[in-house]
Backbone as a printed PyTorch tensor [residue, N CA C, xyz], in Angstrom:
tensor([[[ 0.6560, -1.2260, -0.0130],
         [ 0.0160, -0.1690, -0.1220],
         [ 0.7530,  1.2380,  0.0090]],

        [[ 0.3550,  2.2460, -0.6650],
         [ 1.1800,  3.4660, -0.7310],
         [ 0.3990,  4.7040,  0.0470]],

        [[ 1.3930,  5.3750,  0.4190],
         [ 0.7190,  6.7020,  0.7740],
         [ 1.0870,  8.0210,  0.1310]],

        [[ 0.0850,  8.7000, -0.6730],
         [ 0.5240,  9.6000, -1.4650],
         [ 1.6280,  9.4330, -2.5030]],

        [[ 1.4120,  8.2730, -2.7900],
         [ 2.5530,  7.8780, -4.0950],
         [ 3.8100,  7.1730, -3.2760]],

        [[ 3.9660,  7.2510, -1.9820],
         [ 5.1250,  6.5520, -1.5480],
         [ 5.1600,  5.2500, -1.1430]],

        [[ 6.0380,  4.2390, -1.2930],
         [ 5.7040,  3.0740, -0.9280],
         [ 6.2120,  3.1110,  0.8170]],

        [[ 5.3090,  2.1130,  1.4670],
         [ 5.6130,  2.0570,  2.8610],
         [ 6.7520,  1.4490,  3.3380]],

        [[ 7.3280,  2.3190,  4.3060],
         [ 8.8940,  1.8780,  4.8310],
         [ 8.8540,  2.1040,  6.5210]],

        [[ 8.2010,  1.0520,  7.1510],
         [ 8.2380,  0.9420,  8.5110],
         [ 9.1740,  1.6200,  9.3010]],

        [[10.4450,  1.3080,  9.0290],
         [11.4800,  1.6760,  9.7740],
         [11.9570,  3.3840,  9.5650]],

        [[11.6520,  3.6540,  8.3480],
         [11.7610,  5.0600,  7.8880],
         [10.4620,  5.8480,  8.8190]],

        [[ 9.3830,  5.3380,  8.7170],
         [ 8.3480,  6.0820,  9.3380],
         [ 8.6350,  6.0330, 10.8480]],

        [[ 9.0770,  4.9120, 11.3600],
         [ 9.1360,  5.0410, 12.7660],
         [10.2050,  6.1470, 13.1000]],

        [[11.3180,  6.0890, 12.3890],
         [12.3080,  7.1720, 12.7180],
         [11.8190,  8.5360, 12.5170]],

        [[10.8690,  8.8560, 11.3900],
         [10.5080, 10.1070, 11.1430],
         [ 9.3680, 10.4700, 12.5110]],

        [[ 8.7230,  9.4780, 12.8750],
         [ 7.9680,  9.6960, 14.2010],
         [ 8.8220, 10.1910, 15.2390]],

        [[ 9.8390,  9.3460, 15.5000],
         [10.6210,  9.6780, 16.6450],
         [11.3490, 10.9820, 16.3990]],

        [[11.7380, 11.3380, 15.3510],
         [12.4110, 12.6980, 15.0980],
         [11.3420, 13.9360, 15.3220]],

        [[10.1410, 13.6400, 15.1540],
         [ 9.1080, 14.5380, 15.1370],
         [ 8.7630, 14.7400, 16.5700]],

        [[ 8.6590, 13.6180, 17.2740],
         [ 8.2810, 13.4620, 18.8060],
         [ 9.4890, 14.1700, 19.5080]],

        [[10.8640, 13.9960, 19.2530],
         [11.7190, 14.4060, 20.0690],
         [11.5790, 15.8630, 19.9110]],

        [[11.2660, 16.6730, 18.6440],
         [11.0030, 17.8900, 18.5620],
         [10.2290, 18.5560, 19.3990]],

        [[ 8.9740, 17.9080, 19.2140],
         [ 7.7170, 18.5650, 20.0580],
         [ 7.8670, 18.1220, 21.5650]],

        [[ 8.2230, 17.1770, 22.0810],
         [ 8.5050, 17.0210, 23.4130],
         [ 9.6200, 17.9010, 23.9760]],

        [[10.7520, 18.2540, 23.2730],
         [11.6420, 19.3150, 23.7040],
         [11.1990, 20.6270, 23.7970]],

        [[10.4580, 20.9050, 22.6380],
         [ 9.8630, 22.3110, 22.8410],
         [ 8.8510, 22.5000, 23.5150]],

        [[ 7.6470, 21.5600, 23.4400],
         [ 6.6810, 21.8160, 24.1200],
         [ 6.3250, 21.0030, 25.5040]],

        [[ 7.1250, 19.9300, 25.6520],
         [ 6.9680, 19.1130, 26.9300],
         [ 6.0590, 18.0160, 26.5330]],

        [[ 5.9380, 17.1170, 27.5610],
         [ 5.1670, 15.8590, 27.3380],
         [ 3.6310, 16.2360, 27.4650]],

        [[ 3.1010, 16.7820, 28.4220],
         [ 1.8120, 17.1540, 28.7020],
         [ 1.2900, 18.0150, 27.4540]],

        [[ 1.8700, 19.1920, 26.9250],
         [ 1.1130, 19.6220, 25.9190],
         [ 1.3060, 19.2910, 24.6200]],

        [[ 2.1100, 18.2420, 24.4700],
         [ 2.1850, 17.6300, 23.1270],
         [ 1.1790, 16.5700, 22.8140]],

        [[ 0.5460, 16.6710, 21.6780],
         [-0.6420, 15.6800, 21.1870],
         [ 0.1480, 14.7070, 20.2670]],

        [[-0.5030, 13.4620, 20.1830],
         [-0.1370, 12.7790, 19.1440],
         [-0.4120, 13.2860, 17.8100]],

        [[-1.5780, 13.9200, 17.6930],
         [-2.0050, 14.6230, 16.4350],
         [-0.7620, 15.5080, 15.9630]],

        [[-0.2990, 16.2850, 17.1060],
         [ 0.7440, 17.2530, 16.6010],
         [ 1.9240, 16.3920, 15.9730]],

        [[ 2.2680, 15.3830, 16.7570],
         [ 3.5380, 14.6200, 16.2170],
         [ 3.1670, 13.9760, 14.7420]],

        [[ 2.2270, 13.3420, 14.7540],
         [ 1.6790, 12.7490, 13.2310],
         [ 1.6180, 13.7930, 12.0990]],

        [[ 1.2230, 14.8700, 12.4400],
         [ 1.0900, 15.9210, 11.6210],
         [ 2.6440, 16.3630, 11.0460]],

        [[ 3.4040, 16.5970, 12.2320],
         [ 4.9140, 17.1260, 11.8580],
         [ 5.5550, 15.8890, 11.1430]],

        [[ 5.2100, 14.8450, 11.3860],
         [ 5.8780, 13.4810, 10.5020],
         [ 5.2710, 13.4520,  9.2350]],

        [[ 3.8230, 13.8840,  9.0200],
         [ 3.2940, 13.6310,  8.0010],
         [ 2.7680, 12.2590,  7.6270]],

        [[ 2.2770, 11.8260,  8.8800],
         [ 1.5690, 10.3660,  8.6420],
         [ 0.4890, 10.3860,  9.5050]],

        [[-0.4330,  9.1460,  9.5060],
         [-1.6370,  8.9520,  9.9890],
         [-1.3090,  8.9740, 11.3940]],

        [[-2.1710,  9.6190, 12.2410],
         [-2.0000,  9.3720, 13.9770],
         [-1.9450,  7.9690, 14.2110]],

        [[-2.7730,  7.1940, 13.4370],
         [-2.7220,  5.7470, 14.0610],
         [-1.5840,  4.9430, 14.0780]],

        [[-0.2840,  5.3200, 13.1700],
         [ 0.7660,  4.8070, 13.2290],
         [ 1.6720,  4.9800, 14.4070]],

        [[ 1.2210,  5.8650, 15.3280],
         [ 2.1300,  6.0150, 16.6580],
         [ 1.5110,  4.9090, 17.5550]],

        [[ 0.3160,  4.5300, 17.5130],
         [-0.0930,  3.1730, 18.2200],
         [ 0.4710,  2.0820, 17.5140]],

        [[ 0.5560,  1.9490, 16.2670],
         [ 1.1380,  0.8870, 15.6370],
         [ 2.7300,  0.4490, 16.0680]],

        [[ 3.3030,  1.6150, 15.9040],
         [ 4.8180,  1.4830, 16.2090],
         [ 5.3480,  1.8100, 17.6300]],

        [[ 4.5810,  2.3270, 18.5500],
         [ 4.8210,  2.6710, 19.7490],
         [ 3.7510,  2.3760, 20.8610]],

        [[ 2.9280,  1.8370, 20.6620],
         [ 1.5040,  1.4560, 21.3500],
         [ 0.7700,  2.7580, 22.0750]],

        [[ 1.5270,  3.8260, 22.3790],
         [ 0.8820,  5.0860, 22.7630],
         [ 1.6500,  6.2120, 22.7790]],

        [[ 1.0880,  7.3930, 23.3260],
         [ 2.1060,  8.6020, 23.4740],
         [ 3.2250,  8.2530, 24.4160]],

        [[ 2.9010,  7.4870, 25.6560],
         [ 3.7830,  7.3620, 26.7240],
         [ 4.9680,  6.4000, 26.0140]],

        [[ 4.3640,  5.4450, 25.1800],
         [ 5.5530,  4.5170, 24.5960],
         [ 6.4020,  5.3570, 23.5460]],

        [[ 5.8610,  6.2010, 23.0150],
         [ 6.7090,  7.0030, 21.8550],
         [ 7.6300,  7.9500, 22.7910]],

        [[ 7.1600,  8.6190, 23.9900],
         [ 7.9880,  9.3220, 24.7580],
         [ 9.1510,  8.5120, 25.3130]],

        [[ 8.9090,  7.3250, 25.8750],
         [ 9.8710,  6.3080, 26.2660],
         [10.8880,  5.9680, 25.1970]],

        [[10.5950,  5.9060, 23.9070],
         [11.2050,  5.5120, 23.0850],
         [12.2920,  6.8360, 22.5940]],

        [[11.7680,  8.0400, 22.8130],
         [12.4760,  9.1310, 22.7960],
         [13.5270,  9.3760, 23.7160]],

        [[13.2060,  8.9590, 24.8720],
         [14.1860,  8.9300, 26.1300],
         [15.2120,  8.0390, 25.9050]],

        [[14.8570,  6.7820, 25.4610],
         [15.8640,  5.8120, 25.3570],
         [16.7340,  6.4030, 24.1420]],

        [[16.2630,  6.9360, 23.0780],
         [17.1990,  7.1130, 21.9800],
         [18.0070,  8.4120, 22.4540]],

        [[17.4970,  9.3760, 23.2560],
         [18.3470, 10.3330, 23.8480],
         [19.4810,  9.9580, 24.8590]],

        [[19.1450,  8.7540, 25.5630],
         [20.3350,  8.1830, 26.3380],
         [21.2240,  7.5340, 25.3720]],

        [[20.6750,  6.5320, 24.3530],
         [21.5800,  6.0600, 23.4890],
         [22.4900,  7.2280, 22.7280]],

        [[21.8520,  8.2150, 22.4130],
         [22.6770,  9.3910, 21.8050],
         [23.8620,  9.7160, 22.7490]],

        [[23.4950, 10.0290, 23.9330],
         [24.3570, 10.4450, 24.6740],
         [25.6410,  9.6420, 24.9980]],

        [[25.2830,  8.1840, 25.0510],
         [26.3500,  7.1860, 25.2780],
         [27.1150,  7.2490, 24.0300]],

        [[26.4200,  7.2660, 22.9460],
         [27.1910,  7.1400, 21.4920],
         [28.1850,  8.3850, 21.5700]],

        [[27.8960,  9.4730, 21.8060],
         [28.6700, 10.7540, 21.7660],
         [29.9150, 10.4850, 22.9430]],

        [[29.5410, 10.1170, 23.9380],
         [30.6410,  9.7500, 24.8440],
         [31.5330,  8.4400, 24.6840]],

        [[30.7890,  7.6050, 24.1680],
         [31.6630,  6.4110, 23.6300],
         [32.1950,  5.7560, 24.9950]],

        [[33.0470,  4.8860, 24.7510],
         [33.8550,  4.2680, 25.8770],
         [35.0070,  5.0160, 26.0350]],

        [[34.9970,  5.8510, 26.9900],
         [36.4660,  6.6850, 27.3770],
         [36.9480,  6.3200, 28.6270]],

        [[38.1410,  6.4990, 28.7440],
         [38.7420,  6.3440, 29.9250],
         [38.6750,  7.3330, 30.7820]],

        [[38.7430,  7.1840, 32.0370],
         [38.7550,  8.2680, 33.1810],
         [39.5110,  9.6140, 32.7790]],

        [[40.5830,  9.3650, 32.2960],
         [41.5140, 10.5840, 32.0180],
         [40.7420, 11.3580, 30.8740]],

        [[40.0370, 10.9670, 29.9750],
         [39.2040, 11.6420, 29.0580],
         [37.9000, 12.2020, 29.4410]],

        [[37.2940, 11.8470, 30.5140],
         [36.0880, 12.1700, 30.6070],
         [35.8410, 13.8370, 30.7390]],

        [[36.4720, 14.5000, 31.4130],
         [36.7370, 16.0740, 31.3880],
         [36.3570, 16.5190, 29.9620]],

        [[37.3370, 15.8500, 29.0910],
         [37.5420, 16.3860, 27.5740],
         [36.1260, 16.2510, 26.9700]],

        [[35.5480, 14.8710, 27.3090],
         [34.2370, 14.6060, 26.4560],
         [33.2100, 15.3630, 27.0160]],

        [[33.1320, 15.6580, 28.3360],
         [32.0700, 16.4520, 28.9270],
         [32.1920, 17.9370, 28.2560]],

        [[33.3600, 18.5520, 28.3270],
         [33.5690, 19.7620, 27.6390],
         [33.0680, 19.7950, 26.2570]],

        [[33.4880, 18.8010, 25.4400],
         [32.9360, 18.7150, 24.1620],
         [31.4340, 18.5910, 24.0870]],

        [[30.7890, 17.8100, 24.9940],
         [29.3120, 17.7940, 24.7990],
         [28.7050, 18.9400, 25.2440]],

        [[29.2290, 19.6810, 26.2920],
         [28.8500, 20.7980, 26.7580],
         [28.8130, 22.1980, 25.7290]],

        [[29.7800, 21.9450, 24.9660],
         [30.1500, 23.2420, 24.1390],
         [29.7140, 22.7960, 22.5640]],

        [[29.1440, 21.5580, 22.4540],
         [28.8750, 21.2450, 21.0530],
         [27.7010, 21.7690, 20.3660]],

        [[26.6620, 22.2480, 21.2750],
         [25.3740, 22.8230, 20.5800],
         [25.5680, 24.0780, 19.8600]],

        [[24.8590, 24.4510, 18.8340],
         [24.9190, 25.4660, 18.3340],
         [24.3510, 26.8010, 19.1630]],

        [[25.0480, 27.8430, 19.2160],
         [24.7120, 29.0960, 19.9300],
         [24.2650, 28.8000, 21.4020]],

        [[25.1940, 27.6930, 22.0420],
         [24.9670, 27.6150, 23.4910],
         [23.6210, 26.8970, 23.8390]],

        [[22.8650, 26.5350, 22.8850],
         [21.6430, 25.9320, 23.4110],
         [21.7000, 24.5710, 24.0410]],

        [[20.7980, 24.1550, 24.6560],
         [20.8480, 22.8380, 25.5550],
         [20.5630, 21.8350, 24.5390]],

        [[21.4740, 20.7410, 24.3720],
         [21.2240, 19.6100, 23.5130],
         [19.8140, 19.1170, 23.7330]],

        [[19.0690, 18.6790, 22.7390],
         [17.7110, 18.0470, 22.7180],
         [17.8430, 16.8950, 23.6270]],

        [[18.6460, 16.2400, 23.6730],
         [18.9130, 14.7700, 24.4540],
         [18.7570, 15.3090, 26.0680]],

        [[19.4600, 16.2990, 26.3410],
         [19.4960, 17.0100, 27.7680],
         [18.1800, 17.2700, 28.0890]],

        [[17.6000, 18.2720, 27.2290],
         [16.0720, 18.7100, 27.6770],
         [15.1710, 17.5390, 27.8270]],

        [[15.2740, 16.5790, 27.0690],
         [14.3160, 15.4760, 27.2390],
         [14.5970, 14.9020, 28.4980]],

        [[15.8350, 14.7910, 28.8620],
         [16.3210, 14.0010, 30.2580],
         [15.9260, 14.7910, 31.5770]],

        [[15.8500, 16.2010, 31.2630],
         [15.6420, 17.0570, 32.3450],
         [14.1300, 17.3010, 32.8090]],

        [[13.4830, 17.3050, 31.5940],
         [12.0110, 17.8260, 31.4580],
         [11.1430, 16.6310, 32.1460]],

        [[10.4810, 17.0490, 33.1690],
         [ 9.4980, 16.2170, 33.6750],
         [ 8.2920, 16.0440, 32.9080]],

        [[ 7.8180, 14.9360, 32.7750],
         [ 6.9590, 14.3520, 31.7290],
         [ 5.2500, 14.5160, 32.5590]],

        [[ 5.3390, 14.3180, 33.7120],
         [ 3.9730, 14.3460, 34.3330],
         [ 3.4420, 12.8710, 34.2600]],

        [[ 4.2440, 12.0390, 33.6170],
         [ 3.7930, 10.7170, 33.3960],
         [ 4.8140,  9.7760, 34.2100]],

        [[ 4.3030,  8.9860, 35.1280],
         [ 5.0200,  8.2580, 36.0440],
         [ 6.1890,  7.2550, 35.3210]],

        [[ 5.4980,  6.5680, 34.5600],
         [ 6.3530,  5.5750, 33.8990],
         [ 7.4520,  6.2870, 32.9720]],

        [[ 7.0800,  7.3170, 32.1330],
         [ 8.1390,  7.9200, 31.5150],
         [ 9.1790,  8.7280, 32.3610]],

        [[ 8.7390,  9.0550, 33.3450],
         [ 9.6620,  9.7150, 34.4860],
         [10.6090,  8.5880, 34.9530]],

        [[10.0710,  7.5670, 35.3730],
         [11.0720,  6.5610, 35.7940],
         [12.0730,  6.1260, 34.5650]],

        [[11.7630,  6.1470, 33.4880],
         [12.4980,  5.8790, 32.4580],
         [13.7380,  7.0280, 32.3560]],

        [[13.1610,  8.1070, 32.4420],
         [14.1420,  9.4070, 32.5950],
         [15.1420,  9.2270, 33.6520]],

        [[14.7720,  8.9970, 34.6280],
         [15.5590,  8.7390, 35.9040],
         [16.5570,  7.7130, 35.7780]],

        [[15.9410,  6.5460, 35.0510],
         [16.7550,  5.3620, 34.8710],
         [18.0300,  5.6970, 33.9710]],

        [[17.6870,  6.3820, 32.8380],
         [18.7660,  6.9440, 32.0450],
         [19.8150,  7.7480, 32.8170]],

        [[19.4120,  8.5480, 33.5640],
         [20.4050,  9.4110, 34.1360],
         [21.2280,  8.6690, 35.2110]],

        [[20.3520,  7.6490, 35.9120],
         [21.3400,  6.6190, 36.8970],
         [22.1570,  5.9770, 35.8350]],

        [[21.9090,  5.2710, 34.8620],
         [22.8390,  4.4810, 34.2630],
         [24.0790,  5.3160, 33.6620]],

        [[23.8070,  6.6090, 33.2530],
         [24.8060,  7.5430, 33.2310],
         [25.7870,  7.7020, 34.1350]],

        [[25.2730,  8.1150, 35.3920],
         [26.0830,  8.1230, 36.4680],
         [26.8710,  6.9030, 36.9430]],

        [[26.1320,  5.8880, 36.4180],
         [26.8610,  4.4390, 36.8710],
         [28.0030,  3.8860, 36.1290]],

        [[27.6510,  4.5000, 34.6690],
         [28.9490,  4.2070, 33.5400],
         [30.0450,  5.3160, 34.2550]],

        [[29.9330,  6.3800, 34.6720],
         [31.0030,  7.1460, 35.0700],
         [31.6680,  6.6140, 36.2970]],

        [[30.8200,  6.2500, 37.3300],
         [31.3690,  5.7440, 38.7040],
         [32.0780,  4.5680, 38.2040]],

        [[31.7500,  3.7700, 37.4320],
         [32.5610,  2.4860, 36.9470],
         [33.9220,  2.8090, 36.4470]],

        [[34.1370,  4.0600, 35.8460],
         [35.3550,  4.5040, 35.5180],
         [36.3930,  4.7190, 36.5920]],

        [[35.7630,  4.8110, 37.7600],
         [36.6250,  5.0110, 38.9850],
         [36.4370,  4.0140, 39.9490]],

        [[36.1860,  2.7430, 39.4320],
         [36.1930,  1.6750, 39.9670],
         [34.8780,  1.1090, 40.8440]],

        [[33.7900,  1.8580, 40.6340],
         [32.4650,  1.3410, 41.2090],
         [31.9810,  0.2150, 40.5710]],

        [[31.3140, -0.6000, 41.6200],
         [30.6180, -1.7040, 41.2540],
         [29.4880, -1.9040, 42.3790]],

        [[28.3730, -2.5910, 42.0160],
         [27.4060, -2.5910, 43.2160],
         [27.8500, -3.3000, 44.5230]],

        [[28.8680, -4.1000, 44.5000],
         [29.2490, -4.6710, 45.7410],
         [30.5110, -3.9720, 46.4480]],

        [[31.0780, -2.9550, 45.6670],
         [32.0660, -2.1210, 46.1850],
         [31.8300, -1.5540, 47.6550]],

        [[32.9970, -1.5720, 48.4130],
         [32.7290, -1.2800, 49.6310],
         [32.3000,  0.4900, 49.9560]],

        [[32.9140,  1.0260, 48.8440],
         [32.4890,  2.6620, 48.9570],
         [31.5270,  2.8960, 47.7480]],

        [[30.8040,  1.8070, 47.5720],
         [29.7800,  2.1360, 46.1980],
         [28.9200,  3.4060, 46.3160]],

        [[28.1680,  3.6000, 47.3890],
         [27.6350,  4.8530, 47.4930],
         [28.2270,  6.1060, 47.1790]],

        [[29.2860,  6.1910, 48.1050],
         [30.2570,  7.4140, 47.8280],
         [30.7820,  7.4590, 46.3890]],

        [[31.1840,  6.6080, 45.7140],
         [31.6160,  6.6560, 44.2820],
         [30.4270,  7.0960, 43.5000]],

        [[29.3150,  6.4680, 43.4990],
         [28.1620,  6.7990, 42.9570],
         [27.6620,  8.2070, 43.1190]],

        [[27.8060,  8.7370, 44.1400],
         [27.2830, 10.1170, 44.7680],
         [28.4390, 10.9930, 43.9360]],

        [[29.7110, 10.6540, 43.9020],
         [30.4900, 11.5350, 43.2900],
         [30.3570, 11.5620, 41.7630]],

        [[30.0950, 10.4890, 41.1500],
         [29.6720, 10.6920, 39.7120],
         [28.5550, 11.3580, 39.3910]],

        [[27.4940, 11.2360, 40.3120],
         [26.4030, 12.0860, 40.1010],
         [26.6780, 13.4130, 40.2070]],

        [[27.6320, 13.9010, 41.1750],
         [28.0810, 15.1720, 41.1430],
         [28.6530, 15.8160, 39.9880]],

        [[29.5610, 15.0600, 39.3870],
         [30.3670, 15.2380, 38.0170],
         [29.1730, 15.2130, 36.9180]],

        [[28.0610, 14.3970, 36.9540],
         [27.0090, 14.5000, 35.9460],
         [26.1010, 15.9330, 36.2030]],

        [[26.0270, 16.0820, 37.4030],
         [25.2170, 17.3190, 37.9310],
         [26.0320, 18.6890, 37.5000]],

        [[27.2800, 18.6220, 37.5870],
         [28.1090, 19.7610, 37.2710],
         [27.9190, 19.9570, 35.7710]],

        [[28.1160, 19.0280, 35.1500],
         [28.0840, 19.0060, 33.5450],
         [26.7040, 19.4040, 33.1000]],

        [[25.5270, 19.0540, 33.7530],
         [24.3090, 19.4890, 33.2990],
         [24.1660, 21.0080, 33.8260]],

        [[24.5440, 21.4440, 34.9360],
         [24.6500, 22.9820, 35.4630],
         [25.3230, 23.6750, 34.6990]],

        [[26.5920, 23.2830, 33.8340],
         [27.3050, 24.1910, 32.9880],
         [26.3070, 24.2610, 31.8420]],

        [[25.8490, 23.2540, 31.3460],
         [24.8890, 23.3200, 30.2160],
         [23.6700, 24.3500, 30.3250]],

        [[22.9400, 24.3790, 31.2560],
         [22.0130, 25.1210, 31.6150],
         [22.2890, 26.5270, 31.8030]],

        [[23.4460, 26.9290, 32.6370],
         [23.9500, 28.1530, 32.8280],
         [24.1930, 28.7110, 31.4330]],

        [[25.0520, 27.9610, 30.4930],
         [25.3190, 28.4820, 29.4040],
         [24.1620, 28.9190, 28.3690]],

        [[23.3090, 27.9820, 28.5030],
         [22.0890, 28.0920, 27.5980],
         [21.1370, 29.2060, 27.9440]],

        [[20.8030, 29.2240, 29.1690],
         [19.7400, 29.9690, 29.6980],
         [19.9100, 31.2290, 30.3850]],

        [[21.2660, 31.2650, 30.6940],
         [21.4020, 32.8390, 31.5510],
         [22.8520, 33.4990, 30.5670]],

        [[23.3490, 32.8090, 29.7120],
         [24.5380, 33.5120, 28.9090],
         [25.4550, 34.1960, 29.7370]],

        [[25.7260, 33.7050, 30.9250],
         [26.5750, 34.3030, 31.8590],
         [28.0010, 34.1800, 31.5830]],

        [[28.7340, 35.0840, 31.0190],
         [30.1120, 35.1410, 30.8350],
         [31.0940, 35.2400, 31.9420]],

        [[32.2000, 34.5700, 31.8380],
         [32.7250, 33.9790, 30.5940],
         [32.5680, 32.5140, 30.5970]],

        [[31.4190, 31.6010, 31.2850],
         [30.9740, 30.5560, 30.9620],
         [30.3290, 30.4290, 29.8340]],

        [[29.4500, 31.2070, 29.5970],
         [28.5150, 30.9910, 28.2940],
         [29.3170, 31.3420, 26.9030]],

        [[30.5850, 31.9840, 26.8170],
         [31.3660, 32.0710, 25.6760],
         [32.7210, 31.2310, 25.5640]],

        [[32.5800, 30.4440, 26.8560],
         [33.7190, 29.3800, 26.8040],
         [33.9000, 28.4580, 25.4670]],

        [[34.9990, 27.8080, 25.2660],
         [35.1400, 26.8480, 24.3590],
         [35.4870, 25.6820, 25.0990]],

        [[35.3840, 24.7590, 24.2200],
         [35.9510, 23.1520, 24.5950],
         [37.1240, 23.4570, 25.3840]],

        [[38.0460, 23.9810, 24.6450],
         [39.2810, 24.0100, 25.3710],
         [39.3750, 24.7510, 26.7790]],

        [[38.6610, 25.7040, 26.8400],
         [38.5810, 26.6070, 28.1130],
         [37.9000, 25.8850, 29.3870]],

        [[36.7740, 25.0140, 28.8250],
         [36.3260, 24.2050, 29.7710],
         [36.8720, 22.8770, 30.2850]],

        [[37.8060, 22.3600, 29.4460],
         [38.4100, 21.2140, 29.8240],
         [39.2180, 21.1370, 30.8830]],

        [[40.2670, 22.0810, 31.3280],
         [40.9520, 22.3400, 32.4510],
         [40.1170, 22.3450, 33.7180]],

        [[38.9520, 23.2090, 33.7060],
         [38.1210, 23.0290, 34.9240],
         [37.3470, 21.8340, 35.2880]],

        [[36.9880, 21.1810, 34.1720],
         [36.0190, 19.9650, 34.1900],
         [37.1560, 18.9110, 34.7750]],

        [[38.2370, 18.9580, 34.2620],
         [39.4360, 18.0110, 34.7120],
         [39.6560, 17.9750, 36.0220]],

        [[39.6720, 19.3980, 36.5930],
         [39.7130, 19.7210, 38.1450],
         [38.5670, 19.1040, 38.6320]],

        [[37.3580, 19.1550, 38.4440],
         [36.1660, 18.5840, 38.9080],
         [36.1870, 17.1820, 39.0850]],

        [[36.5530, 16.4090, 38.0350],
         [36.5070, 15.1640, 37.9090],
         [37.5610, 14.5370, 38.5950]],

        [[38.8410, 14.9390, 38.7450],
         [39.8290, 14.6800, 39.5670],
         [39.5780, 14.6680, 41.2300]],

        [[38.7810, 15.8930, 41.7050],
         [38.3840, 15.9570, 42.8790],
         [37.3370, 15.0140, 43.3500]],

        [[36.3920, 14.8520, 42.3970],
         [35.4940, 13.9500, 42.7710],
         [35.5540, 12.4510, 42.4200]],

        [[36.4360, 12.1270, 41.6170],
         [36.7740, 10.6780, 41.2640],
         [37.9770, 10.2990, 41.6600]]])
């Protein structure tokens, strides 16, 4: 079957819906976004959201998981010595100092309990990966302290992103990747 002369491509339609949903959820938030808005933005029938994602919540969950995957992919598997460099790169990588859409999705509360659990799970997994670089594992005698330190590094990175994009506080807002690497290295060293 074709829609407007195009052959059906389930994978492409799914990706188009995800991209449209990420834009809407990032700009308008979960509660203000409707499935009709997303379907219209994607140029597809609204029923396809239920077909591919079961519901608006399922689509939001897929967006959060994709955001977490994107952040992991950009960070890659880096050694502890390069964490500060990678954070500085991620923080300064958005045009005009805007918050990366992945970060906006992870920080914005959805008002939906299941979606918020996934959001917190992605943030938890990110801090656990960071703590692992410093020797953390669930049975480690200082597991809670190492995890707390990793979460402080993560919170510092998020705070830098927020201040750069929302306040234009200089010199932080105008800092380059090279400018931030040294101070981030100090934070990582002090905490991990």
